[in-house]
Amino acid sequence: MRSRVLFLDHVGVIGGAELAILDVARAYRDTSTVVLFADGPFRGRLTSEGIRVQIVEGSRDLQAVRRETRLPSIGAVRGLASLVRRLVPIARQYDCLHANTQKAFVTACIAGVIARRPIIWELHDLLTPDHFSRAMIRLDVTLANACASRVIANSRASAAAFVEQGGRPDLLRVVHNGISAAPFDAVTDDEVTTARRDLGLGDAPLVGIFSRLGKWKGQDVALDALESVPDAHLLLVGDALFGEEAYVASLHAQAARLGLTDRVHFLGFRSDIPRLMRMVDVVAHTSSAPEPFGRVVVEGMLARRPVIATAAGGVPEIVRDGTGVLVPPGDARALASAMTRLLSDPAFADDIARQGRLHATTFFTVEAMVDRKTSHIEAAIRRQAA
Ligand code: UDP
Ligand code: GLC
């Protein structure tokens, strides 16, 4: 029988961190619960897999605290206190608290100390000034050093940033994301043909980006690149998840300014990523700031597509020689030439896709990820009990 874990996540939308914890929560579904601080589509995704979910709503002021916030408002502090008050009695019914996001971690630290339960922080982020305010980083690291039993980082890069900011190395364990190949293998050729036809794409060369729309995900760089890849079309799959609607509007304006509206297809947030990935000729990851891990890179490989990815953060831990094409972040020219090469040299593209697929199914399996994470969680609980 597995231990009782209270998983905490502050959002209700579905991002990479949420998809990553889904597989672990599934392994614990007989004993455990996921608490979300906001309602949203993630709840339905969890319950459809038989995972118990409880919504413990965070106040609006608390939700308004962003990664770049330097000083939280009085309302946010009150909201935090109220959330903690509601979480403590719940926490006492579990063996440990598992925080899947930075805000959930801050809340879990206080609730866990009061309820005397071990706290595990799943670190999906790079604690660097590219992504967080210095005040936020200091708060996270101080709390982790004082209260966390384990910090499970999604890449060596995320782990290194934690240590660089003063985090205790002895707390860290690195576990890369693992992703199931099954949904990619289940897509039929007919589905791919239909999906292409529905978009009216015919045989046009097609590059796809499968990331939420947000400044550091670099879709603007891809639009600049597309200008010098004539005839190619670009699928932008994903939407603004964290209040970046202005960036979405700027992408539409940029596409219009560059005369690319006929060749750029905004598909919004989709739940059929495997089918869409199988439909494109090239999967591109274009983050212009270092990516903590980058599930989409592994997914592109599983879809048997050649992947272009930006060489920063955790991505070089995924893409090795010949398994994908790395380009410098923010470099539209390098991105354009990688697209052109892959679209015009099928033998090269097939070779990259083949090696990528083998690499992903060898080193990024969901089974290995779940085994490693559950063993770290159980070890933290045993240690606290001893
Ligand atoms: N994704 C999705 N629908 C979309 C766009 C993206 O389900 O419309 C998924 C994508 O397949 C990937 C995840 O969202 O599994 C994004 O994870 P990643 O680690 O690449 O980046 P994050 O957004 O977590 O920083
Ligand atoms: C975060 C990161 C992303 C990572 C995901 C899963 O959302 O931004 O790079 O792949 O978590 O660990």
CSV table of C-alpha atoms and ligand atoms in Angstrom, one decimal:
chain,number,residue,atom,x,y,z
A,1,MET,CA,0.0,0.0,0.0
A,2,ARG,CA,1.4,3.4,-1.0
A,3,SER,CA,1.6,6.3,1.5
A,4,ARG,CA,-1.1,9.0,1.6
A,5,VAL,CA,0.2,12.0,-0.3
A,6,LEU,CA,-1.5,15.4,-0.5
A,7,PHE,CA,-0.5,16.8,-3.9
A,8,LEU,CA,-0.9,20.6,-4.1
A,9,ASP,CA,-0.9,22.7,-7.3
A,10,HIS,CA,-2.0,26.3,-7.5
A,11,VAL,CA,-3.5,26.3,-11.0
A,12,GLY,CA,-6.5,24.7,-12.6
A,13,VAL,CA,-5.2,25.0,-16.1
A,14,ILE,CA,-3.1,22.3,-17.8
A,15,GLY,CA,0.6,23.1,-18.2
A,16,GLY,CA,3.6,20.9,-18.4
A,17,ALA,CA,4.0,20.7,-14.6
A,18,GLU,CA,0.4,19.5,-14.3
A,19,LEU,CA,0.8,16.9,-16.9
A,20,ALA,CA,4.0,15.7,-15.2
A,21,ILE,CA,2.3,15.2,-11.8
A,22,LEU,CA,-0.7,13.5,-13.4
A,23,ASP,CA,1.3,10.3,-13.9
A,24,VAL,CA,2.5,10.3,-10.3
A,25,ALA,CA,-0.9,11.1,-8.8
A,26,ARG,CA,-2.3,8.2,-10.8
A,27,ALA,CA,0.1,5.9,-9.1
A,28,TYR,CA,-1.1,7.2,-5.8
A,29,ARG,CA,-4.8,7.4,-6.6
A,30,ASP,CA,-5.9,4.7,-4.1
A,31,THR,CA,-4.6,6.7,-1.1
A,32,SER,CA,-4.0,10.2,-2.1
A,33,THR,CA,-5.7,13.5,-3.2
A,34,VAL,CA,-4.8,16.4,-5.4
A,35,VAL,CA,-5.7,19.9,-4.0
A,36,LEU,CA,-6.0,22.7,-6.5
A,37,PHE,CA,-6.1,26.3,-5.5
A,38,ALA,CA,-8.1,27.2,-8.6
A,39,ASP,CA,-10.8,25.3,-10.5
A,40,GLY,CA,-10.2,24.6,-14.2
A,41,PRO,CA,-9.8,21.9,-16.9
A,42,PHE,CA,-7.1,20.1,-14.9
A,43,ARG,CA,-9.7,19.0,-12.4
A,44,GLY,CA,-11.7,17.1,-15.1
A,45,ARG,CA,-8.5,15.6,-16.4
A,46,LEU,CA,-7.6,14.3,-12.9
A,47,THR,CA,-11.1,13.0,-12.1
A,48,SER,CA,-11.4,11.3,-15.5
A,49,GLU,CA,-8.4,9.2,-14.4
A,50,GLY,CA,-10.0,8.3,-11.0
A,51,ILE,CA,-7.8,10.7,-9.1
A,52,ARG,CA,-9.5,12.4,-6.1
A,53,VAL,CA,-9.5,16.2,-6.4
A,54,GLN,CA,-10.4,18.8,-3.9
A,55,ILE,CA,-10.6,22.5,-4.8
A,56,VAL,CA,-9.4,24.8,-1.9
A,57,GLU,CA,-9.7,28.2,-3.6
A,58,GLY,CA,-7.0,30.7,-3.1
A,59,SER,CA,-8.2,34.4,-2.9
A,60,ARG,CA,-8.0,36.6,-5.9
A,61,ASP,CA,-5.2,38.7,-4.4
A,62,LEU,CA,-3.2,35.5,-3.9
A,63,GLN,CA,-3.8,34.4,-7.5
A,64,ALA,CA,-2.7,37.8,-8.6
A,65,VAL,CA,0.8,37.3,-7.2
A,66,ARG,CA,3.1,36.7,-10.2
A,67,ARG,CA,6.6,35.3,-10.6
A,68,GLU,CA,8.0,38.7,-11.0
A,69,THR,CA,6.2,40.1,-8.0
A,70,ARG,CA,8.6,41.7,-5.5
A,71,LEU,CA,6.4,42.5,-2.6
A,72,PRO,CA,3.1,40.7,-2.2
A,73,SER,CA,0.1,42.9,-1.2
A,74,ILE,CA,-1.5,42.7,2.3
A,75,GLY,CA,-4.5,41.1,0.6
A,76,ALA,CA,-2.2,38.3,-0.8
A,77,VAL,CA,-0.7,37.7,2.6
A,78,ARG,CA,-4.2,37.5,4.2
A,79,GLY,CA,-5.2,35.1,1.3
A,80,LEU,CA,-2.2,32.9,2.1
A,81,ALA,CA,-3.1,32.8,5.8
A,82,SER,CA,-6.6,31.8,5.0
A,83,LEU,CA,-5.5,29.1,2.6
A,84,VAL,CA,-3.1,27.7,5.2
A,85,ARG,CA,-5.8,27.6,7.8
A,86,ARG,CA,-8.0,25.5,5.5
A,87,LEU,CA,-5.2,23.2,4.5
A,88,VAL,CA,-3.8,22.3,7.9
A,89,PRO,CA,-6.7,20.0,8.9
A,90,ILE,CA,-6.6,18.4,5.5
A,91,ALA,CA,-2.8,17.9,5.7
A,92,ARG,CA,-3.1,16.1,9.0
A,93,GLN,CA,-4.9,13.2,7.2
A,94,TYR,CA,-1.9,12.6,4.9
A,95,ASP,CA,1.6,11.3,5.3
A,96,CYS,CA,3.2,14.1,3.3
A,97,LEU,CA,2.6,17.3,1.3
A,98,HIS,CA,3.8,17.4,-2.3
A,99,ALA,CA,4.0,20.9,-3.8
A,100,ASN,CA,4.0,20.9,-7.6
A,101,THR,CA,4.3,24.7,-8.1
A,102,GLN,CA,6.2,27.5,-6.5
A,103,LYS,CA,3.1,29.1,-4.9
A,104,ALA,CA,1.9,25.7,-3.7
A,105,PHE,CA,5.3,25.2,-2.2
A,106,VAL,CA,5.2,28.4,-0.2
A,107,THR,CA,1.7,27.5,1.1
A,108,ALA,CA,2.7,23.8,1.8
A,109,CYS,CA,5.7,24.9,3.8
A,110,ILE,CA,3.6,26.8,6.3
A,111,ALA,CA,0.8,24.2,6.4
A,112,GLY,CA,3.3,21.3,6.6
A,113,VAL,CA,5.2,22.8,9.5
A,114,ILE,CA,2.0,23.4,11.5
A,115,ALA,CA,0.6,19.9,10.6
A,116,ARG,CA,4.1,18.3,11.2
A,117,ARG,CA,4.2,16.6,7.8
A,118,PRO,CA,7.2,16.3,5.5
A,119,ILE,CA,7.2,18.6,2.5
A,120,ILE,CA,8.4,17.6,-1.0
A,121,TRP,CA,8.9,20.3,-3.6
A,122,GLU,CA,8.7,19.3,-7.2
A,123,LEU,CA,10.8,22.0,-8.8
A,124,HIS,CA,9.6,22.5,-12.4
A,125,ASP,CA,11.2,26.0,-12.7
A,126,LEU,CA,14.5,27.5,-13.2
A,127,LEU,CA,15.0,29.9,-10.2
A,128,THR,CA,16.8,32.5,-12.3
A,129,PRO,CA,16.1,36.2,-12.8
A,130,ASP,CA,14.9,35.3,-16.4
A,131,HIS,CA,11.8,33.7,-14.7
A,132,PHE,CA,11.4,35.1,-11.2
A,133,SER,CA,12.0,38.2,-9.2
A,134,ARG,CA,14.9,38.1,-6.8
A,135,ALA,CA,12.6,38.4,-3.8
A,136,MET,CA,10.6,35.4,-5.0
A,137,ILE,CA,13.8,33.4,-5.5
A,138,ARG,CA,15.1,34.3,-2.0
A,139,LEU,CA,11.8,33.3,-0.4
A,140,ASP,CA,11.7,30.0,-2.2
A,141,VAL,CA,15.3,29.1,-1.4
A,142,THR,CA,15.0,30.1,2.3
A,143,LEU,CA,11.9,28.1,2.8
A,144,ALA,CA,13.3,25.1,1.0
A,145,ASN,CA,16.4,25.1,3.1
A,146,ALA,CA,14.4,25.3,6.3
A,147,CYS,CA,11.4,23.2,5.6
A,148,ALA,CA,11.7,20.9,2.6
A,149,SER,CA,12.5,17.2,3.0
A,150,ARG,CA,13.3,16.8,-0.7
A,151,VAL,CA,13.4,19.0,-3.8
A,152,ILE,CA,12.8,17.0,-6.9
A,153,ALA,CA,14.2,19.0,-9.9
A,154,ASN,CA,13.0,18.3,-13.4
A,155,SER,CA,16.5,18.8,-14.9
A,156,ARG,CA,20.1,19.2,-13.9
A,157,ALA,CA,19.8,22.8,-15.0
A,158,SER,CA,16.9,23.4,-12.6
A,159,ALA,CA,18.9,21.7,-9.8
A,160,ALA,CA,22.0,23.8,-10.6
A,161,ALA,CA,20.0,27.1,-10.5
A,162,PHE,CA,18.6,26.1,-7.1
A,163,VAL,CA,22.1,25.5,-5.7
A,164,GLU,CA,23.4,28.7,-7.4
A,165,GLN,CA,20.8,30.7,-5.5
A,166,GLY,CA,21.9,29.2,-2.2
A,167,GLY,CA,19.7,26.1,-2.1
A,168,ARG,CA,21.0,23.0,-0.1
A,169,PRO,CA,22.4,20.4,-2.6
A,170,ASP,CA,21.6,17.6,-0.2
A,171,LEU,CA,17.9,18.2,-0.6
A,172,LEU,CA,18.1,17.7,-4.4
A,173,ARG,CA,17.2,14.8,-6.6
A,174,VAL,CA,16.9,15.1,-10.3
A,175,VAL,CA,14.1,13.3,-12.2
A,176,HIS,CA,13.5,14.0,-15.8
A,177,ASN,CA,10.0,14.0,-17.1
A,178,GLY,CA,8.9,10.7,-18.7
A,179,ILE,CA,6.2,10.6,-21.3
A,180,SER,CA,4.2,7.6,-22.6
A,181,ALA,CA,4.7,6.8,-26.3
A,182,ALA,CA,1.3,5.0,-26.4
A,183,PRO,CA,-0.9,8.0,-27.4
A,184,PHE,CA,1.5,8.9,-30.2
A,185,ASP,CA,1.6,5.3,-31.5
A,186,ALA,CA,-2.2,5.2,-31.4
A,187,VAL,CA,-2.6,7.9,-34.1
A,188,THR,CA,-3.6,6.4,-37.5
A,189,ASP,CA,-2.4,7.6,-40.9
A,190,ASP,CA,-6.1,8.3,-41.7
A,191,GLU,CA,-6.4,10.6,-38.7
A,192,VAL,CA,-3.3,12.5,-39.8
A,193,THR,CA,-4.7,12.9,-43.4
A,194,THR,CA,-8.1,14.1,-42.1
A,195,ALA,CA,-6.5,16.6,-39.7
A,196,ARG,CA,-4.4,18.1,-42.5
A,197,ARG,CA,-7.4,18.3,-44.8
A,198,ASP,CA,-9.5,19.9,-42.1
A,199,LEU,CA,-7.0,22.7,-41.9
A,200,GLY,CA,-6.9,23.0,-45.7
A,201,LEU,CA,-3.2,22.5,-45.7
A,202,GLY,CA,-2.8,20.0,-48.6
A,203,ASP,CA,0.9,19.1,-49.0
A,204,ALA,CA,2.4,22.3,-47.7
A,205,PRO,CA,5.5,21.9,-45.6
A,206,LEU,CA,4.4,22.3,-42.0
A,207,VAL,CA,6.3,23.3,-38.8
A,208,GLY,CA,4.5,23.0,-35.5
A,209,ILE,CA,5.1,24.7,-32.1
A,210,PHE,CA,3.1,23.1,-29.2
A,211,SER,CA,3.7,25.5,-26.3
A,212,ARG,CA,1.5,27.9,-24.4
A,213,LEU,CA,1.7,31.4,-25.9
A,214,GLY,CA,4.0,33.4,-23.7
A,215,LYS,CA,6.8,35.7,-24.3
A,216,TRP,CA,9.6,33.4,-23.2
A,217,LYS,CA,8.3,30.5,-25.3
A,218,GLY,CA,9.5,32.5,-28.3
A,219,GLN,CA,6.7,32.2,-30.8
A,220,ASP,CA,7.7,35.7,-32.0
A,221,VAL,CA,11.1,34.3,-33.0
A,222,ALA,CA,9.4,31.6,-35.0
A,223,LEU,CA,7.4,34.2,-36.9
A,224,ASP,CA,10.5,36.1,-37.8
A,225,ALA,CA,12.1,32.8,-38.9
A,226,LEU,CA,9.1,31.9,-41.0
A,227,GLU,CA,9.6,35.0,-43.1
A,228,SER,CA,12.7,33.4,-44.6
A,229,VAL,CA,11.3,29.9,-45.1
A,230,PRO,CA,9.1,30.5,-48.2
A,231,ASP,CA,6.1,28.2,-48.7
A,232,ALA,CA,6.3,26.7,-45.2
A,233,HIS,CA,3.3,27.0,-42.9
A,234,LEU,CA,3.4,27.3,-39.1
A,235,LEU,CA,1.0,25.8,-36.6
A,236,LEU,CA,0.9,27.6,-33.3
A,237,VAL,CA,-0.8,25.2,-30.9
A,238,GLY,CA,-1.4,26.5,-27.4
A,239,ASP,CA,-2.9,29.5,-25.7
A,240,ALA,CA,-2.0,32.1,-23.0
A,241,LEU,CA,-2.3,30.2,-19.7
A,242,PHE,CA,-1.0,32.8,-17.3
A,243,GLY,CA,-2.4,36.2,-18.3
A,244,GLU,CA,-0.2,36.7,-21.4
A,245,GLU,CA,-3.1,37.8,-23.7
A,246,ALA,CA,-1.2,40.9,-24.8
A,247,TYR,CA,1.6,38.7,-26.2
A,248,VAL,CA,-1.0,36.7,-28.2
A,249,ALA,CA,-2.3,40.0,-29.6
A,250,SER,CA,1.2,41.0,-30.5
A,251,LEU,CA,1.8,37.7,-32.3
A,252,HIS,CA,-1.3,38.3,-34.5
A,253,ALA,CA,-0.1,41.8,-35.2
A,254,GLN,CA,3.4,40.5,-36.1
A,255,ALA,CA,2.1,37.9,-38.4
A,256,ALA,CA,0.0,40.5,-40.2
A,257,ARG,CA,2.9,43.0,-40.4
A,258,LEU,CA,5.2,40.3,-41.9
A,259,GLY,CA,2.5,39.3,-44.4
A,260,LEU,CA,2.3,35.8,-42.9
A,261,THR,CA,-1.3,35.5,-42.0
A,262,ASP,CA,-2.0,32.9,-44.7
A,263,ARG,CA,0.9,30.7,-43.5
A,264,VAL,CA,0.3,31.0,-39.7
A,265,HIS,CA,-2.4,28.9,-38.0
A,266,PHE,CA,-3.4,29.7,-34.4
A,267,LEU,CA,-5.1,26.6,-33.1
A,268,GLY,CA,-5.5,27.6,-29.5
A,269,PHE,CA,-5.2,25.1,-26.6
A,270,ARG,CA,-5.7,21.6,-27.8
A,271,SER,CA,-6.0,18.2,-26.1
A,272,ASP,CA,-5.0,16.2,-29.2
A,273,ILE,CA,-1.3,16.9,-29.2
A,274,PRO,CA,-0.2,13.5,-30.5
A,275,ARG,CA,-2.4,13.7,-33.6
A,276,LEU,CA,-1.3,17.3,-34.3
A,277,MET,CA,2.4,16.4,-33.8
A,278,ARG,CA,2.0,13.5,-36.2
A,279,MET,CA,0.6,15.9,-38.8
A,280,VAL,CA,3.5,18.3,-39.0
A,281,ASP,CA,6.8,17.8,-40.8
A,282,VAL,CA,8.9,19.4,-38.1
A,283,VAL,CA,8.3,20.0,-34.3
A,284,ALA,CA,10.0,23.2,-33.1
A,285,HIS,CA,10.7,24.3,-29.6
A,286,THR,CA,11.6,28.0,-29.6
A,287,SER,CA,11.9,29.2,-26.0
A,288,SER,CA,13.9,32.4,-26.0
A,289,ALA,CA,14.8,32.0,-22.2
A,290,PRO,CA,16.2,28.8,-20.8
A,291,GLU,CA,13.6,26.1,-20.6
A,292,PRO,CA,13.5,24.2,-17.3
A,293,PHE,CA,12.9,20.9,-19.0
A,294,GLY,CA,10.7,21.0,-22.1
A,295,ARG,CA,8.2,18.1,-22.4
A,296,VAL,CA,7.3,19.1,-26.0
A,297,VAL,CA,10.9,18.2,-27.1
A,298,VAL,CA,10.4,14.6,-25.9
A,299,GLU,CA,6.9,14.5,-27.3
A,300,GLY,CA,8.1,15.6,-30.8
A,301,MET,CA,10.6,12.7,-30.6
A,302,LEU,CA,7.9,10.2,-29.6
A,303,ALA,CA,5.8,11.4,-32.5
A,304,ARG,CA,8.7,10.4,-34.8
A,305,ARG,CA,9.2,13.9,-36.0
A,306,PRO,CA,12.5,15.7,-36.3
A,307,VAL,CA,12.7,18.2,-33.5
A,308,ILE,CA,14.4,21.6,-33.5
A,309,ALA,CA,15.0,23.0,-29.9
A,310,THR,CA,16.7,25.9,-28.3
A,311,ALA,CA,20.0,25.0,-26.5
A,312,ALA,CA,19.5,26.3,-23.0
A,313,GLY,CA,18.3,25.2,-19.6
A,314,GLY,CA,17.3,21.5,-19.5
A,315,VAL,CA,17.0,21.0,-23.3
A,316,PRO,CA,20.6,19.9,-23.9
A,317,GLU,CA,19.9,17.2,-21.3
A,318,ILE,CA,17.2,15.9,-23.7
A,319,VAL,CA,18.7,16.5,-27.2
A,320,ARG,CA,21.9,14.6,-27.8
A,321,ASP,CA,24.0,14.4,-31.0
A,322,GLY,CA,21.8,13.4,-33.9
A,323,THR,CA,18.5,13.1,-31.9
A,324,GLY,CA,17.4,16.7,-32.7
A,325,VAL,CA,18.7,20.0,-34.0
A,326,LEU,CA,19.8,22.5,-31.4
A,327,VAL,CA,19.8,26.3,-32.2
A,328,PRO,CA,20.7,29.2,-30.0
A,329,PRO,CA,17.7,30.8,-28.1
A,330,GLY,CA,16.3,33.9,-29.7
A,331,ASP,CA,18.1,33.4,-33.0
A,332,ALA,CA,15.6,33.6,-35.9
A,333,ARG,CA,18.2,33.1,-38.5
A,334,ALA,CA,19.5,29.9,-37.0
A,335,LEU,CA,15.9,28.7,-36.6
A,336,ALA,CA,15.1,29.4,-40.2
A,337,SER,CA,18.1,27.6,-41.5
A,338,ALA,CA,17.3,24.5,-39.3
A,339,MET,CA,13.7,24.5,-40.6
A,340,THR,CA,14.9,24.9,-44.2
A,341,ARG,CA,17.4,22.0,-43.8
A,342,LEU,CA,14.9,19.6,-42.2
A,343,LEU,CA,12.1,20.5,-44.7
A,344,SER,CA,14.4,20.1,-47.8
A,345,ASP,CA,16.5,17.1,-46.8
A,346,PRO,CA,14.1,14.2,-46.1
A,347,ALA,CA,16.9,11.7,-45.5
A,348,PHE,CA,18.5,13.9,-42.8
A,349,ALA,CA,15.0,14.6,-41.2
A,350,ASP,CA,14.1,10.9,-41.1
A,351,ASP,CA,17.4,10.1,-39.5
A,352,ILE,CA,17.0,12.7,-36.8
A,353,ALA,CA,13.4,11.5,-36.2
A,354,ARG,CA,14.5,7.9,-36.0
A,355,GLN,CA,17.3,8.6,-33.5
A,356,GLY,CA,15.1,10.9,-31.5
A,357,ARG,CA,12.4,8.3,-31.1
A,358,LEU,CA,14.8,5.7,-29.9
A,359,HIS,CA,16.4,8.2,-27.5
A,360,ALA,CA,13.0,9.2,-26.0
A,361,THR,CA,11.8,5.7,-25.6
A,362,THR,CA,15.0,4.7,-23.9
A,363,PHE,CA,15.7,7.6,-21.6
A,364,PHE,CA,12.3,9.3,-20.9
A,365,THR,CA,9.9,6.6,-20.1
A,366,VAL,CA,6.9,7.3,-17.8
A,367,GLU,CA,7.6,4.1,-15.9
A,368,ALA,CA,11.1,5.3,-14.9
A,369,MET,CA,9.9,8.7,-13.9
A,370,VAL,CA,7.1,7.3,-11.7
A,371,ASP,CA,9.4,4.7,-10.1
A,372,ARG,CA,12.0,7.3,-9.2
A,373,LYS,CA,9.5,9.9,-8.0
A,374,THR,CA,7.6,7.5,-5.8
A,375,SER,CA,10.8,6.2,-4.3
A,376,HIS,CA,11.9,9.7,-3.4
A,377,ILE,CA,8.5,10.4,-1.9
A,378,GLU,CA,8.4,7.2,0.2
A,379,ALA,CA,12.0,7.8,1.4
A,380,ALA,CA,11.1,11.3,2.6
A,381,ILE,CA,8.2,9.9,4.5
A,382,ARG,CA,10.2,7.1,6.0
A,383,ARG,CA,12.9,9.5,7.1
A,384,GLN,CA,10.5,11.8,8.8
A,385,ALA,CA,8.9,8.9,10.6
A,386,ALA,CA,12.3,7.6,11.8
B,1,UDP,N1,0.1,21.2,-24.5
B,1,UDP,C1,-1.2,20.9,-24.6
B,1,UDP,N2,-2.0,21.6,-25.4
B,1,UDP,C2,-1.6,22.7,-26.1
B,1,UDP,C3,-0.2,23.1,-26.0
B,1,UDP,C4,0.6,22.3,-25.2
B,1,UDP,O1,-1.6,19.9,-24.0
B,1,UDP,O2,-2.4,23.3,-26.8
B,1,UDP,C5,1.0,20.4,-23.7
B,1,UDP,C6,2.3,19.9,-24.4
B,1,UDP,O3,2.0,18.8,-25.2
B,1,UDP,C7,3.2,19.7,-23.2
B,1,UDP,C8,2.8,20.7,-22.2
B,1,UDP,O4,1.5,21.2,-22.6
B,1,UDP,O5,3.0,18.4,-22.7
B,1,UDP,C9,3.8,21.8,-22.1
B,1,UDP,O6,4.9,21.3,-21.4
B,1,UDP,P1,6.3,21.9,-21.5
B,1,UDP,O7,7.1,21.2,-20.5
B,1,UDP,O8,6.8,21.8,-22.9
B,1,UDP,O9,6.2,23.4,-21.2
B,1,UDP,P2,5.5,24.3,-20.0
B,1,UDP,O10,4.3,24.9,-20.7
B,1,UDP,O11,5.2,23.4,-19.0
B,1,UDP,O12,6.5,25.3,-19.6
B,2,GLC,C1,7.4,23.5,-16.3
B,2,GLC,C2,8.6,24.0,-17.2
B,2,GLC,C3,8.8,23.0,-18.3
B,2,GLC,C4,8.8,21.6,-17.8
B,2,GLC,C5,7.5,21.3,-17.1
B,2,GLC,C6,7.5,19.8,-16.5
B,2,GLC,O1,6.2,23.9,-16.7
B,2,GLC,O2,8.3,25.3,-17.7
B,2,GLC,O3,10.1,23.3,-18.9
B,2,GLC,O4,9.0,20.7,-18.9
B,2,GLC,O5,7.4,22.1,-16.0
B,2,GLC,O6,8.6,19.6,-15.7
